[in-house]
Coordinates of C-alpha atoms and ligand atoms in Angstrom, one line a residue:
M1 CA 7.2 3.6 -30.5
S2 CA 4.6 6.1 -29.4
T3 CA 5.5 9.6 -28.3
M4 CA 4.8 10.8 -24.8
A5 CA 2.0 13.1 -26.1
E6 CA 0.3 10.2 -28.0
R7 CA 0.5 8.1 -24.9
E8 CA -1.0 10.8 -22.8
A9 CA -3.9 11.2 -25.2
A10 CA -4.5 7.4 -25.4
E11 CA -4.1 6.5 -21.7
P12 CA -6.5 7.4 -19.0
G13 CA -4.7 9.1 -16.1
F14 CA -4.5 7.2 -12.8
Y15 CA -4.9 9.6 -9.9
I16 CA -4.4 8.0 -6.4
T17 CA -4.3 9.6 -3.0
T18 CA -3.6 8.7 0.6
P19 CA -5.4 10.5 3.4
I20 CA -3.5 13.6 4.4
Y21 CA -2.4 12.8 7.9
Y22 CA -3.0 14.9 11.0
V23 CA 0.1 16.5 12.4
N24 CA -1.0 16.2 16.0
D25 CA 1.4 13.4 16.6
K26 CA 4.3 11.5 15.0
P27 CA 3.6 8.8 12.4
H28 CA 3.1 5.1 13.3
I29 CA 2.7 2.0 11.2
G30 CA -0.9 2.7 10.4
H31 CA 0.2 5.8 8.5
A32 CA 3.0 3.8 6.9
Y33 CA 0.5 1.2 5.8
T34 CA -1.7 3.5 3.8
T35 CA 1.3 5.2 2.2
V36 CA 3.0 1.9 1.2
A37 CA -0.2 0.4 -0.2
S38 CA -1.0 3.6 -2.2
D39 CA 2.6 3.6 -3.5
A40 CA 2.3 -0.1 -4.6
F41 CA -0.8 0.8 -6.6
A42 CA 0.9 3.9 -8.0
R43 CA 4.0 2.0 -9.0
F44 CA 2.1 -0.8 -10.5
N45 CA 0.1 1.4 -12.8
R46 CA 3.1 3.5 -13.7
L47 CA 5.0 0.4 -14.7
D48 CA 1.9 -0.7 -16.6
G49 CA 2.1 2.3 -18.8
K50 CA -0.4 4.7 -17.2
R51 CA 0.1 8.4 -16.5
V52 CA 0.0 8.2 -12.7
R53 CA -0.4 11.0 -10.2
F54 CA 0.1 10.1 -6.6
L55 CA -0.7 12.5 -3.8
T56 CA 0.0 12.4 -0.1
G57 CA 0.5 15.1 2.5
T58 CA -0.5 16.5 5.9
D59 CA -3.7 17.9 7.4
E60 CA -2.6 20.8 9.5
H61 CA -5.6 22.8 10.7
G62 CA -8.3 22.2 13.3
Q63 CA -8.8 22.1 17.0
K64 CA -6.9 18.9 17.6
V65 CA -3.7 20.3 16.0
Q66 CA -4.1 23.6 17.7
Q67 CA -4.4 21.9 21.1
S68 CA -1.3 19.7 20.3
A69 CA 0.7 22.8 19.4
E70 CA -0.4 24.5 22.7
K71 CA 0.6 21.4 24.6
A72 CA 4.0 21.5 22.9
G73 CA 4.3 25.2 23.8
V74 CA 4.9 26.3 20.2
A75 CA 3.0 28.3 17.6
P76 CA 0.7 26.1 15.5
Q77 CA 2.6 26.9 12.3
Q78 CA 6.0 26.1 13.8
F79 CA 4.5 22.9 15.3
T80 CA 2.9 21.8 12.0
D81 CA 6.2 22.5 10.1
R82 CA 8.0 20.2 12.5
V83 CA 5.5 17.3 12.5
S84 CA 4.7 17.5 8.8
A85 CA 8.4 17.1 8.1
N86 CA 8.3 13.7 9.9
F87 CA 5.5 12.5 7.6
R88 CA 7.5 13.7 4.6
S89 CA 10.6 11.8 5.8
L90 CA 8.5 8.7 6.4
A91 CA 7.2 8.8 2.9
T92 CA 10.7 9.1 1.6
L93 CA 12.0 6.3 3.9
L94 CA 9.3 4.0 2.6
L95 CA 10.3 4.8 -1.0
A96 CA 6.9 6.3 -1.8
T97 CA 6.9 7.7 -5.3
H98 CA 4.4 10.5 -4.7
D99 CA 4.3 13.4 -7.2
D100 CA 3.2 15.9 -4.7
F101 CA 3.2 16.3 -0.9
I102 CA 0.4 18.7 0.0
R103 CA 0.2 20.7 3.2
T104 CA -3.1 22.4 4.0
T105 CA -1.4 25.4 5.4
E106 CA 0.0 26.3 1.9
P107 CA -1.5 29.3 0.2
R108 CA -2.4 27.2 -2.9
H109 CA -4.8 25.2 -0.7
K110 CA -6.5 28.2 0.9
A111 CA -7.3 29.5 -2.7
T112 CA -9.0 26.2 -3.7
V113 CA -11.0 25.9 -0.4
H114 CA -12.3 29.4 -0.9
A115 CA -13.2 28.6 -4.5
L116 CA -15.2 25.6 -3.4
W117 CA -16.9 27.5 -0.6
A118 CA -17.9 30.3 -2.9
E119 CA -19.3 27.8 -5.4
M120 CA -21.4 26.2 -2.7
V121 CA -22.7 29.6 -1.6
R122 CA -23.5 30.5 -5.2
N123 CA -25.4 27.2 -5.6
G124 CA -27.4 27.8 -2.5
H125 CA -26.0 25.0 -0.5
I126 CA -24.6 27.0 2.5
Y127 CA -26.7 28.9 5.1
K128 CA -25.9 30.5 8.5
G129 CA -27.4 29.2 11.7
A130 CA -26.3 27.9 15.1
Y131 CA -25.0 24.4 16.0
E132 CA -25.9 22.7 19.2
G133 CA -24.6 19.2 19.7
W134 CA -21.8 16.9 20.4
Y135 CA -18.3 17.3 19.0
S136 CA -15.2 15.0 19.3
V137 CA -11.9 16.9 18.9
R138 CA -10.0 13.6 18.5
D139 CA -12.2 12.6 15.6
E140 CA -12.9 16.2 14.5
A141 CA -16.4 15.0 14.0
F142 CA -20.0 16.0 15.0
Y143 CA -22.1 13.2 16.5
A144 CA -25.9 13.0 16.9
E145 CA -27.2 12.1 20.4
G146 CA -28.3 8.7 19.1
E147 CA -24.9 7.8 17.9
L148 CA -23.2 8.1 21.3
V149 CA -22.3 4.9 23.1
D150 CA -21.9 5.2 26.9
G151 CA -21.6 9.0 26.6
K152 CA -18.7 8.7 24.1
A153 CA -18.3 8.8 20.3
P154 CA -18.8 5.4 18.6
T155 CA -15.0 5.4 18.1
G156 CA -14.5 5.6 21.9
A157 CA -13.4 9.3 21.7
E158 CA -14.5 11.8 24.3
V159 CA -17.2 14.2 23.1
A160 CA -18.1 17.7 24.3
W161 CA -21.3 19.7 24.0
V162 CA -20.8 22.6 21.5
S163 CA -23.1 25.5 21.1
E164 CA -22.0 28.2 18.7
P165 CA -23.0 30.1 15.5
S166 CA -22.2 28.1 12.5
Y167 CA -22.5 27.9 8.7
F168 CA -24.2 24.7 7.5
F169 CA -24.0 22.7 4.3
R170 CA -27.3 21.3 3.1
L171 CA -26.2 17.7 3.3
S172 CA -29.8 16.6 3.8
A173 CA -30.5 17.5 0.2
F174 CA -27.9 14.9 -0.9
T175 CA -29.5 11.8 0.7
Q176 CA -31.1 10.8 -2.6
P177 CA -28.3 11.7 -5.0
L178 CA -25.9 9.7 -2.8
L179 CA -28.1 6.7 -2.7
E180 CA -28.4 6.9 -6.5
L181 CA -24.6 7.2 -6.8
Y182 CA -24.1 4.1 -4.6
G183 CA -26.8 2.3 -6.7
Q184 CA -25.4 3.2 -10.0
R185 CA -21.7 2.6 -9.1
P186 CA -21.5 -0.6 -7.0
D187 CA -17.7 -0.3 -6.8
F188 CA -17.7 3.3 -5.7
I189 CA -17.1 2.1 -2.1
M190 CA -15.0 -0.9 -1.6
P191 CA -14.8 -3.5 0.0
A192 CA -18.5 -4.4 -0.3
A193 CA -19.0 -4.8 3.4
R194 CA -18.0 -1.2 3.9
R195 CA -20.3 -0.1 1.1
N196 CA -23.2 -1.7 2.9
E197 CA -22.3 0.2 6.1
M198 CA -22.4 3.5 4.3
L199 CA -25.5 2.6 2.4
R200 CA -27.3 1.9 5.7
F201 CA -26.0 5.1 7.2
V202 CA -27.3 7.3 4.3
E203 CA -30.6 5.4 4.1
G204 CA -31.2 6.5 7.6
G205 CA -31.4 10.1 6.2
L206 CA -28.7 12.8 6.5
Q207 CA -28.7 15.9 8.7
D208 CA -27.3 19.2 7.5
L209 CA -23.6 19.5 8.4
S210 CA -22.0 22.2 10.4
I211 CA -19.1 23.5 8.3
S212 CA -17.6 26.2 10.4
R213 CA -16.3 26.7 14.0
T214 CA -15.8 29.7 16.1
A215 CA -14.3 28.2 19.3
F216 CA -10.7 28.4 18.0
S217 CA -8.8 30.1 15.2
W218 CA -6.4 27.6 13.7
G219 CA -8.0 27.1 10.3
I220 CA -8.9 28.7 7.0
P221 CA -11.3 31.6 7.7
V222 CA -14.7 31.6 6.1
P223 CA -14.6 34.2 3.3
D224 CA -16.0 37.5 4.5
D225 CA -16.6 36.3 8.0
E226 CA -13.3 35.9 9.8
E227 CA -15.0 35.0 13.1
H228 CA -15.4 31.5 11.7
V229 CA -12.8 29.0 10.5
I230 CA -13.9 26.4 7.9
Y231 CA -14.6 22.9 9.3
V232 CA -11.4 21.0 9.1
W233 CA -12.9 18.1 7.1
L234 CA -14.2 20.4 4.4
D235 CA -10.7 22.0 4.4
A236 CA -8.9 18.7 4.3
L237 CA -11.0 16.9 1.7
T238 CA -10.4 19.8 -0.7
N239 CA -6.7 18.9 -0.8
Y240 CA -7.4 16.4 -3.5
L241 CA -8.6 19.2 -5.8
T242 CA -5.9 21.7 -4.7
A243 CA -3.2 19.3 -5.7
C244 CA -4.5 19.2 -9.3
G245 CA -3.8 22.9 -9.5
Y246 CA -7.4 23.9 -9.7
D247 CA -8.7 27.1 -8.2
V248 CA -11.7 29.3 -8.7
A249 CA -11.0 30.1 -12.3
D250 CA -10.7 26.4 -13.2
L251 CA -13.9 25.1 -11.6
D252 CA -15.9 25.8 -14.8
A253 CA -13.3 24.2 -17.0
L254 CA -13.2 21.2 -14.6
R255 CA -17.0 20.9 -14.7
S256 CA -17.2 21.1 -18.5
G257 CA -14.4 18.6 -18.9
A258 CA -12.4 21.2 -20.8
A259 CA -9.6 20.9 -18.4
R260 CA -9.1 17.3 -19.3
G261 CA -6.5 18.0 -21.9
G262 CA -4.5 20.2 -19.6
P263 CA -1.3 19.4 -17.9
T264 CA -3.0 18.1 -14.8
A265 CA -5.7 16.2 -16.6
V266 CA -6.4 14.0 -13.7
W267 CA -9.9 14.7 -12.3
P268 CA -11.7 12.8 -11.0
P269 CA -9.4 10.7 -8.7
T270 CA -9.2 7.0 -9.7
V271 CA -9.1 5.9 -6.1
H272 CA -8.8 7.4 -2.7
I273 CA -7.1 4.9 -0.4
V274 CA -8.3 5.5 3.2
G275 CA -8.5 3.7 6.5
K276 CA -12.0 2.4 7.5
D277 CA -12.1 5.1 10.2
I278 CA -12.6 7.9 7.7
L279 CA -14.9 6.3 5.2
R280 CA -17.9 8.4 6.1
F281 CA -16.0 11.6 5.4
H282 CA -14.9 10.3 2.0
T283 CA -18.0 8.6 0.8
V284 CA -20.8 10.8 2.2
F285 CA -19.5 14.4 2.8
W286 CA -16.9 14.5 0.0
P287 CA -19.1 13.3 -2.9
A288 CA -21.9 15.6 -1.6
F289 CA -19.5 18.6 -1.6
L290 CA -18.5 17.8 -5.1
L291 CA -22.0 17.2 -6.4
A292 CA -23.0 20.6 -4.8
C293 CA -20.4 22.2 -7.1
G294 CA -21.3 20.1 -10.2
L295 CA -18.0 18.3 -10.0
E296 CA -17.3 14.7 -10.8
V297 CA -17.0 12.5 -7.8
P298 CA -14.0 10.1 -7.3
R299 CA -14.3 6.8 -9.1
R300 CA -13.6 4.8 -6.0
V301 CA -12.9 5.0 -2.3
F302 CA -11.2 1.9 -0.9
A303 CA -11.1 1.5 2.8
H304 CA -8.4 -0.7 4.2
G305 CA -8.5 -2.4 7.6
W306 CA -7.0 -1.5 11.0
W307 CA -3.7 -2.6 12.5
T308 CA -3.9 -3.5 16.1
I309 CA -1.3 -4.7 18.6
Q310 CA -2.5 -7.9 20.5
G311 CA -6.0 -6.9 19.5
A312 CA -5.7 -3.4 21.0
K313 CA -5.6 0.0 19.3
M314 CA -2.2 1.5 19.2
S315 CA -1.9 4.3 21.7
K316 CA 1.0 6.3 23.2
S317 CA -0.4 6.0 26.7
V318 CA -0.5 2.1 26.4
G319 CA 3.0 2.3 25.0
N320 CA 2.3 -0.1 22.2
V321 CA 2.8 2.2 19.2
V322 CA 5.0 0.7 16.5
D323 CA 7.4 3.2 15.1
P324 CA 7.9 2.7 11.3
F325 CA 11.3 4.4 11.4
E326 CA 12.6 1.9 13.9
L327 CA 11.0 -0.9 11.9
V328 CA 12.7 0.1 8.7
D329 CA 15.9 0.6 10.6
A330 CA 15.7 -3.0 12.0
Y331 CA 14.5 -4.9 9.0
G332 CA 15.0 -2.8 5.9
V333 CA 12.4 -1.1 3.8
D334 CA 11.6 -4.0 1.5
A335 CA 10.8 -6.3 4.4
V336 CA 8.5 -3.7 6.0
R337 CA 6.8 -3.0 2.7
Y338 CA 6.3 -6.7 1.9
F339 CA 4.9 -7.5 5.4
L340 CA 2.5 -4.5 5.3
L341 CA 1.3 -5.3 1.8
T342 CA 0.9 -9.1 2.3
G343 CA 0.6 -9.8 6.0
V344 CA -3.2 -9.4 5.9
P345 CA -5.6 -9.2 3.0
F346 CA -6.0 -5.6 1.9
G347 CA -9.3 -4.4 3.3
A348 CA -9.2 -6.7 6.4
D349 CA -8.0 -5.9 9.9
G350 CA -4.7 -7.3 11.1
D351 CA -2.8 -7.7 14.3
Y352 CA 0.8 -6.6 14.1
S353 CA 3.6 -8.8 15.6
R354 CA 7.3 -8.8 15.0
D355 CA 7.2 -12.6 14.7
A356 CA 4.6 -12.4 11.9
L357 CA 6.8 -10.0 10.0
V358 CA 10.0 -12.0 10.4
N359 CA 8.3 -15.3 9.5
L360 CA 6.6 -13.9 6.4
V361 CA 9.7 -12.2 5.1
N362 CA 11.9 -15.2 5.8
A363 CA 9.5 -17.7 4.3
N364 CA 8.5 -15.8 1.1
L365 CA 11.4 -13.5 0.4
A366 CA 14.6 -15.1 1.9
N367 CA 13.8 -18.9 1.6
Q368 CA 11.8 -18.9 -1.6
M369 CA 12.6 -15.9 -3.7
G370 CA 16.1 -15.2 -2.5
N371 CA 17.1 -18.8 -2.6
L372 CA 15.8 -19.4 -6.1
L373 CA 17.7 -16.4 -7.4
H374 CA 20.8 -17.3 -5.5
R375 CA 20.9 -20.9 -6.6
T376 CA 20.3 -20.0 -10.2
M377 CA 22.9 -17.3 -10.2
M378 CA 25.5 -19.6 -8.5
L379 CA 24.9 -22.3 -11.1
V380 CA 25.1 -19.8 -14.0
H381 CA 28.4 -18.7 -12.6
S382 CA 29.9 -22.0 -11.8
K383 CA 28.6 -23.9 -14.9
C384 CA 28.1 -21.3 -17.6
D385 CA 31.0 -18.8 -17.1
G386 CA 28.6 -16.2 -15.6
C387 CA 26.8 -15.8 -18.9
V388 CA 23.1 -16.4 -19.8
P389 CA 23.2 -19.9 -21.4
L390 CA 21.8 -20.8 -24.7
A391 CA 18.5 -22.7 -24.3
G392 CA 17.9 -25.8 -26.4
A393 CA 14.4 -27.1 -27.2
L394 CA 11.9 -26.3 -24.4
T395 CA 9.9 -29.2 -23.1
D396 CA 6.2 -28.9 -22.0
T397 CA 7.5 -28.4 -18.5
E398 CA 9.4 -25.3 -19.4
R399 CA 6.6 -24.0 -21.6
G400 CA 4.1 -24.5 -18.8
L401 CA 6.2 -22.6 -16.3
L402 CA 7.0 -19.8 -18.7
D403 CA 3.3 -19.5 -19.9
K404 CA 2.3 -19.2 -16.2
T405 CA 5.0 -16.5 -15.7
Y406 CA 4.1 -14.4 -18.7
G407 CA 0.4 -14.8 -17.7
L408 CA 1.1 -13.3 -14.3
L409 CA 0.8 -9.7 -15.6
A410 CA -2.8 -10.1 -16.6
V411 CA -3.6 -11.9 -13.4
C412 CA -1.9 -9.3 -11.2
R413 CA -3.5 -6.5 -13.1
A414 CA -6.9 -7.8 -12.3
H415 CA -6.1 -8.1 -8.6
M416 CA -4.5 -4.7 -8.5
D417 CA -7.5 -3.1 -10.2
A418 CA -9.5 -4.4 -7.3
Q419 CA -6.9 -3.2 -4.8
A420 CA -6.2 -6.8 -3.9
V421 CA -2.4 -6.3 -3.5
H422 CA -2.1 -9.4 -1.2
R423 CA -3.5 -11.6 -4.0
M424 CA -0.9 -10.2 -6.4
A425 CA 1.8 -11.1 -3.9
D426 CA 0.3 -14.6 -3.5
E427 CA 0.5 -15.1 -7.3
L428 CA 4.1 -14.1 -7.4
A429 CA 4.9 -16.3 -4.3
S430 CA 3.2 -19.3 -5.8
T431 CA 5.1 -18.9 -9.1
V432 CA 8.3 -18.7 -7.2
R433 CA 7.4 -21.9 -5.4
L434 CA 6.7 -23.6 -8.8
C435 CA 10.2 -22.4 -9.9
N436 CA 11.7 -23.9 -6.8
E437 CA 9.9 -27.2 -7.4
Y438 CA 11.2 -27.1 -11.0
I439 CA 14.8 -26.5 -10.0
D440 CA 14.6 -29.3 -7.4
A441 CA 13.0 -31.7 -10.0
Q442 CA 15.4 -30.9 -12.8
A443 CA 18.5 -30.8 -10.5
P444 CA 20.6 -28.8 -13.0
W445 CA 23.6 -29.3 -10.7
S446 CA 23.6 -32.9 -11.7
L447 CA 22.7 -32.3 -15.3
G448 CA 26.0 -30.5 -15.7
K449 CA 27.7 -33.8 -15.9
T450 CA 25.1 -35.9 -17.6
D451 CA 23.3 -33.5 -20.0
P452 CA 24.9 -30.1 -20.2
A453 CA 22.6 -28.9 -23.0
R454 CA 19.6 -29.7 -20.9
M455 CA 21.2 -28.0 -17.9
R456 CA 21.6 -24.8 -20.0
T457 CA 17.9 -25.0 -21.0
V458 CA 16.8 -25.3 -17.4
L459 CA 19.0 -22.4 -16.2
W460 CA 17.9 -20.2 -19.1
T461 CA 14.2 -21.0 -18.2
L462 CA 14.9 -20.0 -14.6
L463 CA 16.6 -16.8 -15.5
E464 CA 13.7 -15.9 -17.8
A465 CA 11.1 -16.7 -15.1
L466 CA 13.1 -14.7 -12.5
R467 CA 13.3 -11.7 -14.9
C468 CA 9.5 -11.5 -15.1
I469 CA 9.1 -12.1 -11.4
G470 CA 11.7 -9.4 -10.7
I471 CA 9.9 -6.9 -12.9
L472 CA 6.5 -7.6 -11.3
M473 CA 7.9 -7.5 -7.7
Q474 CA 9.0 -3.8 -8.1
P475 CA 5.7 -2.3 -6.7
L476 CA 6.1 -4.5 -3.6
T477 CA 9.9 -4.5 -2.9
P478 CA 11.4 -1.8 -5.0
Q479 CA 14.9 -1.8 -3.6
A480 CA 15.4 -5.5 -3.7
S481 CA 13.8 -5.7 -7.1
I482 CA 16.4 -3.3 -8.5
R483 CA 19.2 -5.5 -7.1
M484 CA 17.5 -8.6 -8.5
L485 CA 17.1 -7.1 -12.0
D486 CA 20.7 -5.9 -11.8
Q487 CA 21.8 -9.4 -11.1
L488 CA 19.9 -10.7 -14.0
G489 CA 21.4 -8.1 -16.3
I490 CA 18.1 -6.3 -17.0
R491 CA 19.1 -2.7 -17.6
P492 CA 16.6 0.1 -17.4
S493 CA 16.6 2.3 -20.5
P494 CA 18.3 5.7 -19.7
S495 CA 14.9 7.5 -20.0
G496 CA 13.0 5.0 -18.0
S497 CA 12.3 6.3 -14.5
H498 CA 10.3 4.5 -12.0
A499 CA 10.2 7.0 -9.2
G500 CA 8.0 9.9 -8.7
S501 CA 7.3 10.5 -12.3
A502 CA 4.0 10.7 -14.2
A503 CA 5.8 9.5 -17.3
A504 CA 5.1 5.9 -18.1
P505 CA 8.3 4.0 -18.9
V506 CA 6.6 1.7 -21.4
D507 CA 9.7 1.2 -23.5
D508 CA 11.8 0.2 -20.5
A509 CA 13.2 -3.3 -20.1
R510 CA 12.0 -3.1 -16.5
S511 CA 8.4 -2.0 -17.3
F512 CA 5.5 -4.4 -17.4
A513 CA 5.5 -4.4 -21.2
A514 CA 8.7 -6.4 -20.9
V515 CA 6.9 -9.3 -19.2
S516 CA 6.7 -11.1 -22.5
P517 CA 8.7 -13.6 -24.6
G518 CA 9.8 -10.8 -26.9
H519 CA 12.0 -9.4 -24.1
A520 CA 13.5 -12.7 -23.0
V521 CA 17.0 -12.9 -21.5
V522 CA 19.6 -13.1 -24.2
A523 CA 22.1 -15.9 -24.3
G524 CA 25.7 -14.7 -23.9
T525 CA 24.8 -11.7 -21.7
R526 CA 27.4 -11.5 -18.9
L527 CA 25.8 -11.4 -15.5
P528 CA 27.3 -9.7 -12.4
A529 CA 28.6 -11.9 -9.5
P530 CA 25.8 -13.3 -7.4
A531 CA 25.1 -11.3 -4.2
P532 CA 22.3 -11.8 -1.7
V533 CA 19.2 -9.9 -2.6
F534 CA 16.6 -11.0 0.0
P535 CA 18.5 -11.4 3.3
R536 CA 17.1 -13.6 6.0
I537 CA 16.1 -11.8 9.2
E538 CA 17.7 -13.3 12.3
L539 CA 15.7 -12.5 15.3
E540 CA 17.5 -10.4 17.9
E541 CA 16.6 -10.6 21.6
A542 CA 14.9 -7.2 21.9
P543 CA 12.1 -6.2 19.7
P544 CA 12.8 -3.0 17.8
S545 CA 9.8 -1.2 19.2
A546 CA 7.9 -0.8 22.4
Q547 CA 5.7 -3.6 21.5
P548 CA 4.9 -6.9 23.2
A549 CA 7.4 -9.5 22.1
A550 CA 5.1 -12.5 22.2
A551 CA 2.2 -11.1 20.2
P552 CA 0.2 -13.7 18.4
A553 CA 0.9 -13.9 14.7
V554 CA -1.7 -12.8 12.2
P555 CA -3.0 -15.7 10.1
T556 CA -0.3 -15.2 7.5
Q557 CA 1.5 -17.5 5.1
P558 CA 4.7 -17.8 7.2
S559 CA 3.2 -19.6 10.1
A560 CA 1.2 -21.6 7.7
H561 CA 4.5 -22.5 6.0
A562 CA 6.3 -23.4 9.1
A563 CA 3.4 -25.5 10.3
A564 CA 3.2 -27.1 6.9
D565 CA 6.9 -28.0 7.0
D566 CA 6.4 -29.6 10.4
Q567 CA 3.3 -31.5 9.3
C568 CA 5.2 -32.8 6.3
L569 CA 7.9 -34.1 8.5
D570 CA 5.5 -35.7 10.9
A571 CA 3.5 -37.3 8.1
I572 CA 6.4 -39.1 6.5
D573 CA 6.0 -42.9 6.7
D574 CA 9.2 -43.9 5.0
V575 CA 11.6 -42.1 7.4
E576 CA 14.7 -43.8 6.0
G577 CA 13.9 -42.8 2.5
A578 CA 13.1 -39.3 3.6
V579 CA 16.5 -39.0 5.4
R580 CA 18.2 -40.1 2.1
E581 CA 16.2 -37.6 0.1
Q582 CA 16.8 -34.8 2.5
G583 CA 20.6 -35.7 2.6
E584 CA 20.7 -35.3 -1.2
R585 CA 18.9 -32.0 -1.0
V586 CA 21.4 -30.7 1.5
R587 CA 24.3 -31.9 -0.6
A588 CA 22.8 -30.3 -3.7
L589 CA 22.3 -27.0 -1.9
K590 CA 25.9 -27.1 -0.7
A591 CA 27.1 -28.0 -4.3
A592 CA 25.2 -25.0 -5.6
K593 CA 26.7 -22.9 -2.8
A594 CA 23.2 -21.9 -1.8
D595 CA 22.4 -19.3 0.8
K596 CA 23.8 -20.4 4.2
A597 CA 20.5 -19.8 5.9
Q598 CA 18.7 -22.1 3.5
I599 CA 21.3 -24.8 3.9
D600 CA 21.0 -24.4 7.7
S601 CA 17.3 -24.8 7.6
E602 CA 17.5 -27.9 5.4
V603 CA 20.2 -29.4 7.7
A604 CA 17.9 -28.7 10.6
K605 CA 15.2 -30.7 8.8
L606 CA 17.7 -33.5 8.1
L607 CA 18.6 -33.7 11.8
K608 CA 15.0 -33.7 12.8
L609 CA 14.4 -36.7 10.4
K610 CA 17.4 -38.5 11.7
G611 CA 16.2 -38.0 15.2
R612 CA 12.9 -39.6 14.2
L613 CA 14.7 -42.5 12.5
A614 CA 16.7 -43.0 15.7
A615 CA 13.6 -42.9 17.8
A616 CA 11.6 -45.3 15.6
P617 CA 11.0 -48.7 17.1
A618 CA 13.1 -51.4 15.4
N619 CA 11.0 -54.0 13.5
Ligands
ME8_1 O1 -7.9 11.0 9.7 N1 -4.3 0.9 11.0 O2 -5.7 11.7 9.7 P1 -5.0 10.6 10.6 C1 -4.4 1.2 9.7 N2 -6.4 14.0 8.7 N3 -4.4 2.5 9.2 C2 -4.2 3.5 10.1 C3 -4.1 3.2 11.5 C4 -4.1 1.9 11.9 N4 -4.0 1.6 13.2 N5 -4.0 4.4 12.1 C5 -4.0 5.4 11.1 C6 -7.1 11.8 9.4 N6 -4.1 4.8 9.9 C7 -7.4 13.0 8.5 C8 -7.5 12.6 7.1 S1 -8.1 13.0 4.5 C9 -8.7 14.3 3.6 C10 -8.0 13.6 6.2 C11 -4.1 5.5 8.6 O3 -3.6 11.2 10.9 C12 -5.4 5.2 7.9 O4 -5.3 5.5 6.5 O5 -5.9 10.3 11.8 C13 -6.3 6.3 8.5 O6 -7.5 6.5 7.7 C14 -5.4 7.4 8.5 O7 -4.1 6.9 8.8 C15 -5.8 8.5 9.5 O8 -4.8 9.4 9.7

């Protein structure tokens, strides 16, 4: 077994960040989305043995925040303290395993911003002039005349004419270096469509960037010129450096790579996860600032898509903002995480609806995963005294199922390396479906009487597949996965921690290294009594949020599942045979004391089939 120090030397660090959120307003599901996705990547890599550093936090300076504080009638610091605490609570509620929560009003951050500024001045990249042009406070962004659409920012935000003295960053000098960067590193910006957008933007040529404001005071002052506050995006982007503990004294070490062996040892970031709205700041300004200081640029910036409500942007004035606190309260954290992570392909836009959430969670978690676990556990308790049974010889069927299950880790890793978390979830869901087909085909409830040895082999195989699936589900549904692994008797080693720790629990029975035959479930292990792990969501009358109740579902698996079920029923020619089969399925589920919701759903299908039989014309 390797020591921690050996592992640190051998393993590259994995440094992942969310944007730091503006504290002008309370969090909504868009913020929850980025945090949950980043957490899934952080958890995955931690469980996969990497030294992970996961950073989130709040962006607290700038005109927008100052105006919000004025509107609330409180001092900016008091205001930011209050709103930042909401974002911190949200991260905790979502079970985010961040190692650090940075606030840009902290002294450590001011030191790093000043260090970066001084370095840019030293390298001749900053000069003083005057800015005349359009500025959007909502976007905290400057816009060229040609970018405006109907007198507004391309984002739809209001703009105002600004004319003030300003420091400038020589962004124009970085047009070529940035194009070279994009050319040499095709996966620096992902997804590819976003990369092309940025490429076109930079190919158009870059203007120097105004990096200070004088119209308000809520910001980090420019060193030696306190009339100016530093542009909030230069301030904000620097948070990724601040959190590594670097300040002015460390820049040289960071540049030469000498800091690599130090305790932080994380620069450059592996991936910045951002929404597509802030891609330009992260893939044009940020790498240019870093190049200007001779620092390494991040390895990747991944822009995910945008959640809308019935196709519209969430906005308080429309009253369609989905509150993540209410959502978690209504459905539980695992359901919310699972929906956000798998409801739409990561990178694409999605339309939020409560029905889509409920359908997806009920189809994939309650009906498939929960039911498989519950049926297996019930049988182990009723037929094997609650102990892992001893497997006999495995047939090709068992070997095929288990090979696929052990192979999941490599497949999921490839998906997660490309931030395709939805694909990882699909892989797990399709393996669960295979397991359900296997249990239906093998019918271990009947084997108990006819061939108990074979029944034990089938149940052992299911427990083993569930063990691997439970381990791999942890990044998606951490709380339910703990309950699932507890049920399966998979104990974490006392030193293995999965939350908020850079330490990689590689020797843990719940880490990904355990997704292998060498860690298989052991016959004779006593298992706890079965208990529901993935509860079914029953729709209440009122939606939990001020959102339209009848929003169309995103094109997700649940509706596809429901439709597929209906289609199957409609396409049956031999209705009588189907009624018989369905009756047997219901009896088997009852015998296995399966989940009530699952029995009800199968009974509903039976009734539907009987209805069709009754309605069929007599020959
Ligand atoms: O831009 N759909 O902060 P911000 C998906 N402070 N994601 C959404 C979303 C939606 N409808 N709405 C918000 C800022 N997000 C800056 C960042 S980083 C150095 C500074 C998510 O509070 C998404 O990640 O406006 C988006 O990029 C981010 O919240 C914007 O948060």
